[in-house]
Coordinates of C-alpha atoms and ligand atoms in Angstrom, one line a residue:
X1 CA 0.0 -0.1 0.0
X2 CA 2.8 2.4 0.9
X3 CA 4.5 1.5 -2.5
X4 CA 1.2 2.5 -4.2
X5 CA 1.3 5.9 -2.6
X6 CA -1.2 5.3 0.3
X7 CA -0.3 6.1 3.9
X8 CA -0.9 3.0 5.9
X9 CA -0.6 2.9 9.7
X10 CA 0.1 -0.4 11.3
X11 CA -1.7 -1.0 14.7
X12 CA -0.2 -4.0 16.7
X13 CA -1.4 -5.2 20.0
X14 CA 2.1 -6.2 21.2
X15 CA 4.1 -3.5 23.0
X16 CA 7.4 -4.6 21.4
X17 CA 8.7 -7.0 18.8
X18 CA 9.8 -10.3 20.4
X19 CA 11.4 -13.4 18.8
X20 CA 8.4 -15.6 19.4
X21 CA 6.7 -18.2 17.2
X22 CA 7.2 -21.5 15.5
X23 CA 9.3 -22.3 12.5
X24 CA 7.3 -21.9 9.3
X25 CA 7.3 -23.3 5.8
X26 CA 7.0 -20.8 3.0
X27 CA 5.8 -22.1 -0.3
X28 CA 7.0 -20.8 -3.8
X29 CA 4.0 -18.5 -4.1
X30 CA 4.9 -16.8 -0.8
X31 CA 8.4 -16.3 -1.9
X32 CA 7.2 -14.6 -5.1
X33 CA 5.0 -12.3 -3.0
X34 CA 8.1 -11.4 -0.9
X35 CA 10.0 -10.6 -4.0
X36 CA 7.4 -8.1 -5.0
X37 CA 8.2 -6.0 -1.9
X38 CA 12.0 -6.7 -2.3
X39 CA 12.1 -8.9 0.7
X40 CA 12.9 -12.3 -0.8
X41 CA 16.7 -12.1 -0.7
X42 CA 16.7 -11.0 3.0
X43 CA 14.3 -13.8 4.0
X44 CA 16.1 -16.5 2.0
X45 CA 19.4 -15.5 3.6
X46 CA 17.9 -16.4 7.0
X47 CA 16.0 -19.5 6.0
X48 CA 16.6 -23.1 4.9
X49 CA 15.8 -24.0 1.4
X50 CA 13.5 -27.0 1.6
X51 CA 13.6 -29.3 -1.6
X52 CA 12.1 -32.5 -0.2
X53 CA 9.5 -33.8 2.3
X54 CA 9.6 -37.3 3.7
X55 CA 7.3 -39.1 6.1
X56 CA 7.6 -42.6 7.6
X57 CA 5.0 -44.7 9.4
X58 CA 5.3 -47.1 12.4
X59 CA 5.9 -49.9 13.2
X60 CA 8.5 -50.6 10.4
X61 CA 9.1 -47.0 9.4
X62 CA 7.8 -47.6 5.9
X63 CA 8.0 -44.5 3.7
X64 CA 4.6 -42.9 3.4
X65 CA 5.3 -39.5 2.0
X66 CA 7.8 -38.6 -0.8
X67 CA 7.4 -35.1 -2.2
X68 CA 10.2 -33.5 -4.2
X69 CA 9.8 -29.9 -5.4
X70 CA 12.1 -30.9 -8.3
X71 CA 9.2 -32.8 -9.8
X72 CA 7.5 -29.5 -10.6
X73 CA 8.6 -27.4 -13.4
X74 CA 10.9 -24.5 -12.8
X75 CA 13.3 -23.9 -10.0
X76 CA 10.7 -24.2 -7.2
X77 CA 11.4 -24.8 -3.5
X78 CA 10.0 -24.1 -0.1
X79 CA 11.7 -22.2 2.6
X80 CA 11.8 -23.2 6.3
X81 CA 12.2 -20.0 8.4
X82 CA 11.8 -19.0 12.1
X83 CA 8.9 -16.6 12.5
X84 CA 11.2 -14.1 14.1
X85 CA 13.5 -14.1 11.0
X86 CA 10.5 -13.5 8.8
X87 CA 9.2 -10.8 11.0
X88 CA 12.7 -9.1 11.0
X89 CA 12.6 -8.9 7.3
X90 CA 9.1 -7.5 7.1
X91 CA 10.0 -5.1 9.9
X92 CA 12.9 -3.9 8.0
X93 CA 10.7 -3.5 4.8
X94 CA 8.3 -1.5 6.9
X95 CA 10.7 0.8 8.5
X96 CA 12.6 1.5 5.3
X97 CA 9.4 2.7 3.8
X98 CA 8.8 5.0 6.8
X99 CA 5.5 3.2 7.6
X100 CA 4.0 4.4 10.9
X101 CA 3.6 1.6 13.5
X102 CA 1.6 2.1 16.7
X103 CA 2.3 -0.7 19.1
X104 CA 0.3 -1.6 22.3
X105 CA -2.8 -0.8 20.3
X106 CA -5.4 -3.6 20.2
X107 CA -8.2 -3.1 17.8
X108 CA -11.5 -4.6 18.9
X109 CA -14.0 -2.9 16.5
X110 CA -14.7 -0.3 13.9
X111 CA -17.5 2.4 13.6
X112 CA -18.8 3.9 10.5
X113 CA -17.8 7.6 9.8
X114 CA -18.9 10.2 7.2
X115 CA -18.0 9.6 3.6
X116 CA -17.8 5.8 3.8
X117 CA -14.9 6.0 6.1
X118 CA -14.3 4.0 9.2
X119 CA -12.9 4.7 12.7
X120 CA -11.0 1.8 14.5
X121 CA -11.9 1.2 18.1
X122 CA -9.2 0.2 20.7
X123 CA -9.5 -2.1 23.7
X124 CA -8.8 0.8 26.0
X125 CA -11.9 2.6 24.5
X126 CA -10.1 5.1 22.3
X127 CA -11.5 5.8 18.8
X128 CA -8.5 6.2 16.5
X129 CA -8.5 8.7 13.5
X130 CA -10.8 7.9 10.5
X131 CA -9.5 5.9 7.8
X132 CA -10.5 4.9 4.2
X133 CA -10.0 1.3 4.8
X134 CA -9.2 -1.2 7.7
X135 CA -7.2 -4.2 6.5
X136 CA -7.7 -6.7 9.3
X137 CA -4.6 -8.9 9.4
X138 CA -5.0 -9.7 13.1
X139 CA -5.0 -13.5 12.7
X140 CA -7.3 -16.4 13.6
X141 CA -8.7 -14.6 16.7
X142 CA -9.8 -11.5 14.8
X143 CA -12.1 -9.4 16.9
X144 CA -13.4 -7.5 13.9
X145 CA -14.9 -10.5 12.2
X146 CA -18.2 -9.9 13.8
X147 CA -18.6 -7.0 11.4
X148 CA -19.3 -9.3 8.6
X149 CA -22.4 -10.7 10.3
X150 CA -22.6 -14.4 10.2
X151 CA -18.9 -14.9 10.8
X152 CA -18.1 -18.5 11.3
X153 CA -16.6 -19.5 14.7
X154 CA -13.3 -21.3 14.0
X155 CA -13.7 -25.0 14.6
X156 CA -10.8 -26.3 16.5
X157 CA -8.9 -29.4 15.2
X158 CA -8.8 -32.3 17.6
X159 CA -5.0 -32.2 17.4
X160 CA -2.6 -29.4 18.1
X161 CA 1.1 -29.6 18.8
X162 CA 3.9 -28.7 21.2
X163 CA 6.9 -27.3 19.4
X164 CA 10.3 -25.7 20.1
X165 CA 13.2 -24.4 18.0
X166 CA 16.4 -26.2 18.7
X167 CA 20.0 -26.2 17.4
X168 CA 20.2 -28.6 14.4
X169 CA 22.8 -31.2 15.2
X170 CA 22.6 -33.8 12.5
X171 CA 19.5 -33.3 10.3
X172 CA 19.6 -32.4 6.6
X173 CA 19.0 -28.8 6.1
X174 CA 16.9 -29.2 3.0
X175 CA 14.2 -31.7 4.1
X176 CA 11.0 -31.6 6.1
X177 CA 10.8 -34.9 8.0
X178 CA 8.0 -36.6 9.8
X179 CA 7.3 -39.9 11.6
X180 CA 3.8 -41.1 12.4
X181 CA 2.4 -43.7 14.8
X182 CA -1.1 -44.3 13.1
X183 CA -2.9 -41.0 13.5
X184 CA -2.1 -40.7 17.1
X185 CA 1.4 -39.4 17.2
X186 CA 3.4 -37.3 14.8
X187 CA 7.0 -36.1 15.2
X188 CA 8.0 -33.4 12.7
X189 CA 11.4 -31.8 12.1
X190 CA 11.5 -28.7 9.9
X191 CA 15.0 -27.0 9.3
X192 CA 14.4 -23.3 9.8
X193 CA 17.7 -21.5 9.1
X194 CA 18.9 -19.2 11.7
X195 CA 17.8 -16.3 13.8
X196 CA 19.0 -12.7 12.7
X197 CA 22.4 -12.0 14.3
X198 CA 23.1 -15.7 14.9
X199 CA 24.8 -18.5 12.8
X200 CA 23.4 -21.4 14.7
X201 CA 21.3 -23.5 12.3
X202 CA 17.9 -24.4 13.9
X203 CA 15.2 -26.9 13.4
X204 CA 11.7 -26.7 14.8
X205 CA 10.6 -30.0 16.4
X206 CA 6.7 -30.6 16.5
X207 CA 4.9 -33.2 18.6
X208 CA 1.3 -33.6 17.8
X209 CA -1.1 -34.0 20.7
X210 CA -4.6 -33.2 21.7
X211 CA -4.7 -29.9 23.6
X212 CA -6.7 -31.5 26.4
X213 CA -3.8 -34.0 26.9
X214 CA -1.2 -31.2 27.3
X215 CA -1.6 -30.9 31.0
X216 CA -1.1 -34.6 31.5
X217 CA 2.1 -34.6 29.4
X218 CA 3.5 -31.7 31.4
X219 CA 2.5 -33.5 34.7
X220 CA 4.3 -36.7 33.6
X221 CA 7.5 -34.8 33.2
X222 CA 10.0 -33.9 30.5
X223 CA 12.0 -37.1 30.8
X224 CA 8.9 -39.3 30.3
X225 CA 7.9 -37.4 27.2
X226 CA 11.5 -37.4 25.9
X227 CA 11.5 -41.2 26.2
X228 CA 8.3 -41.3 24.1
X229 CA 10.1 -39.2 21.4
X230 CA 13.1 -41.5 21.6
X231 CA 10.9 -44.6 21.2
X232 CA 9.6 -43.1 17.8
X233 CA 12.7 -41.4 16.7
X234 CA 16.0 -41.6 18.6
X235 CA 17.8 -39.0 16.5
X236 CA 15.0 -36.6 17.2
X237 CA 15.3 -37.2 20.9
X238 CA 19.1 -36.4 20.5
X239 CA 18.0 -32.8 19.6
X240 CA 16.7 -32.5 23.1
X241 CA 20.1 -33.1 24.7
X242 CA 20.7 -30.0 26.9
X243 CA 17.0 -29.3 27.2
X244 CA 15.8 -30.2 30.7
X245 CA 12.2 -29.0 30.8
X246 CA 9.3 -27.8 28.7
X247 CA 10.1 -24.2 29.0
X248 CA 11.2 -24.0 25.4
X249 CA 8.0 -25.7 24.2
X250 CA 4.8 -23.9 23.3
X251 CA 1.4 -25.4 22.8
X252 CA -0.3 -24.5 19.5
X253 CA -4.1 -25.1 18.8
X254 CA -5.2 -25.2 15.2
X255 CA -8.6 -24.1 13.8
X256 CA -10.3 -24.3 10.5
X257 CA -12.7 -21.7 8.9
X258 CA -13.2 -19.6 5.8
X259 CA -15.1 -16.3 5.7
X260 CA -17.6 -16.5 2.9
X261 CA -17.5 -12.7 2.3
X262 CA -14.1 -11.4 3.6
X263 CA -15.1 -7.7 3.5
X264 CA -17.6 -5.2 4.6
X265 CA -18.0 -1.4 4.2
X266 CA -14.5 0.1 4.9
X267 CA -13.1 -3.2 6.2
X268 CA -11.3 -6.2 4.4
X269 CA -9.9 -9.3 6.0
X270 CA -6.7 -11.0 5.0
X271 CA -4.6 -13.9 6.2
X272 CA -5.8 -16.0 9.1
X273 CA -8.5 -13.4 9.9
X274 CA -10.2 -14.4 6.6
X275 CA -9.2 -18.1 6.5
X276 CA -7.4 -20.5 8.7
X277 CA -6.3 -24.0 8.1
X278 CA -4.1 -26.8 9.6
X279 CA -0.4 -25.8 9.8
X280 CA 0.3 -29.3 8.5
X281 CA -0.5 -28.0 5.1
X282 CA 2.4 -25.4 5.4
X283 CA 0.2 -22.9 3.6
X284 CA -1.1 -20.4 6.1
X285 CA 1.8 -17.8 5.8
X286 CA 1.9 -18.2 2.0
X287 CA -1.9 -17.6 1.7
X288 CA -1.6 -14.5 4.0
X289 CA 1.1 -13.2 1.7
X290 CA -0.9 -13.9 -1.4
X291 CA -3.8 -11.9 0.0
X292 CA -1.4 -9.0 0.8
X293 CA 0.7 -9.0 -2.3
X294 CA 0.8 -6.0 -4.6
Ligands
FAD301 C1 2.7 -24.1 15.6 C2 2.4 -23.4 14.2 C3 3.0 -23.8 13.1 C4 2.6 -23.3 11.8 N1 3.4 -23.6 10.8 C5 3.1 -23.1 9.6 C6 3.9 -23.4 8.4 O1 4.8 -24.2 8.5 N2 3.6 -22.7 7.3 C7 2.6 -21.9 7.2 O2 2.4 -21.3 6.0 N3 1.8 -21.6 8.2 C8 2.0 -22.1 9.4 N4 1.3 -21.8 10.5 C9 0.1 -20.9 10.2 C10 0.6 -19.5 10.2 O3 1.3 -19.1 11.4 C11 -0.6 -18.6 9.9 O4 -1.4 -19.0 8.8 C12 0.0 -17.1 9.6 O5 0.9 -16.7 10.7 C13 -1.2 -16.2 9.4 O6 -0.6 -14.8 9.3 P1 -1.4 -13.6 9.7 O7 -0.5 -12.4 9.4 O8 -2.8 -13.6 9.0 O9 -1.7 -13.7 11.2 P2 -0.7 -13.8 12.4 O10 0.7 -14.3 12.0 O11 -1.4 -14.4 13.5 O12 -0.4 -12.2 12.8 C14 -1.4 -11.4 13.4 C15 -0.8 -10.3 14.0 O13 -1.7 -9.4 14.5 C16 -1.6 -9.0 15.9 N5 -2.9 -8.8 16.5 C17 -3.8 -9.8 16.8 N6 -4.9 -9.3 17.3 C18 -4.7 -8.0 17.3 C19 -5.7 -6.9 17.6 N7 -6.9 -7.1 18.1 N8 -5.2 -5.6 17.4 C20 -4.0 -5.4 16.9 N9 -3.1 -6.4 16.6 C21 -3.5 -7.7 16.7 C22 -0.8 -10.2 16.5 O14 0.0 -9.7 17.6 C23 0.1 -10.5 15.2 O15 1.2 -9.7 15.2 C24 1.6 -22.4 11.8 C25 0.9 -22.0 12.9 C26 1.2 -22.5 14.1 C27 0.5 -22.1 15.3

């Protein structure tokens, strides 16, 4: 929008940027979207180029998934990247353009104003200055979605995951790897490059679980869980050497929905605010970028 001559203001609920979030897989279309805002080189420099995806199933670790980007035409590949690295590149693109950012500002609604304009409403009760358009990119828990009437309530998936980003000891840096025990357990390993200002290669380790079982896993203790990982994938458990508790692990819940009409007078919804799907598809960030691309 800034490149097209508009004067966007970004309102962000967090008070300051922090290196939080899981590793992500960007698809080729997402990389093209980044190219259009001159961010691709910067993002690729921090990520891991993913050319293959392999999955194996218990009990005999028979190969279930074999996906190679090279089977597609053109020089296509995915990119594993830490969310903080992607954020850093977008942050730089924002500040380079002199785009205004107001942090610690949580938008919870919008009221109509004269001339078809709209006025964002903050959690603290403040009405912000009138704007021509609100682009709601506030993610799966968007509070503005009520504006479009019969907005679907996201339906949670039965399975979520715990995950952590850890130093990559021995895993190939160009492959997304998964092991499955029926549909009950999935261990995933995604190389995600490195954080800005670091040269330690990282992987994100995912362990699927039902969110209601999370408390039980914590109560049973880290060693018990580590043994379960080792029983499925000893090399994956080796990544946990030097990790003594769950403090590096976060619980992610997943939800599915699509807005039938992703806009209303003065408001448009993009990214997870408009549509959310399972992270297992590795498509959410790419779809958000496609929504936003010039
Ligand atoms: C564990 C996990 C792994 C994933 N792995 C992948 C993957 O490999 N590949 C992939 O493509 N996708 C993955 N996803 C999905 C992906 O994270 C989302 O699809 C993507 O981040 C959506 O981008 P977004 O910009 O729409 O929303 P978000 O990334 O959720 O960003 C929303 C922003 O809005 C801010 N915000 C929220 N509410 C307000 C408010 N009321 N007012 C002001 N600001 C607000 C938030 O602080 C945040 O900065 C994963 C998700 C999870 C949880």
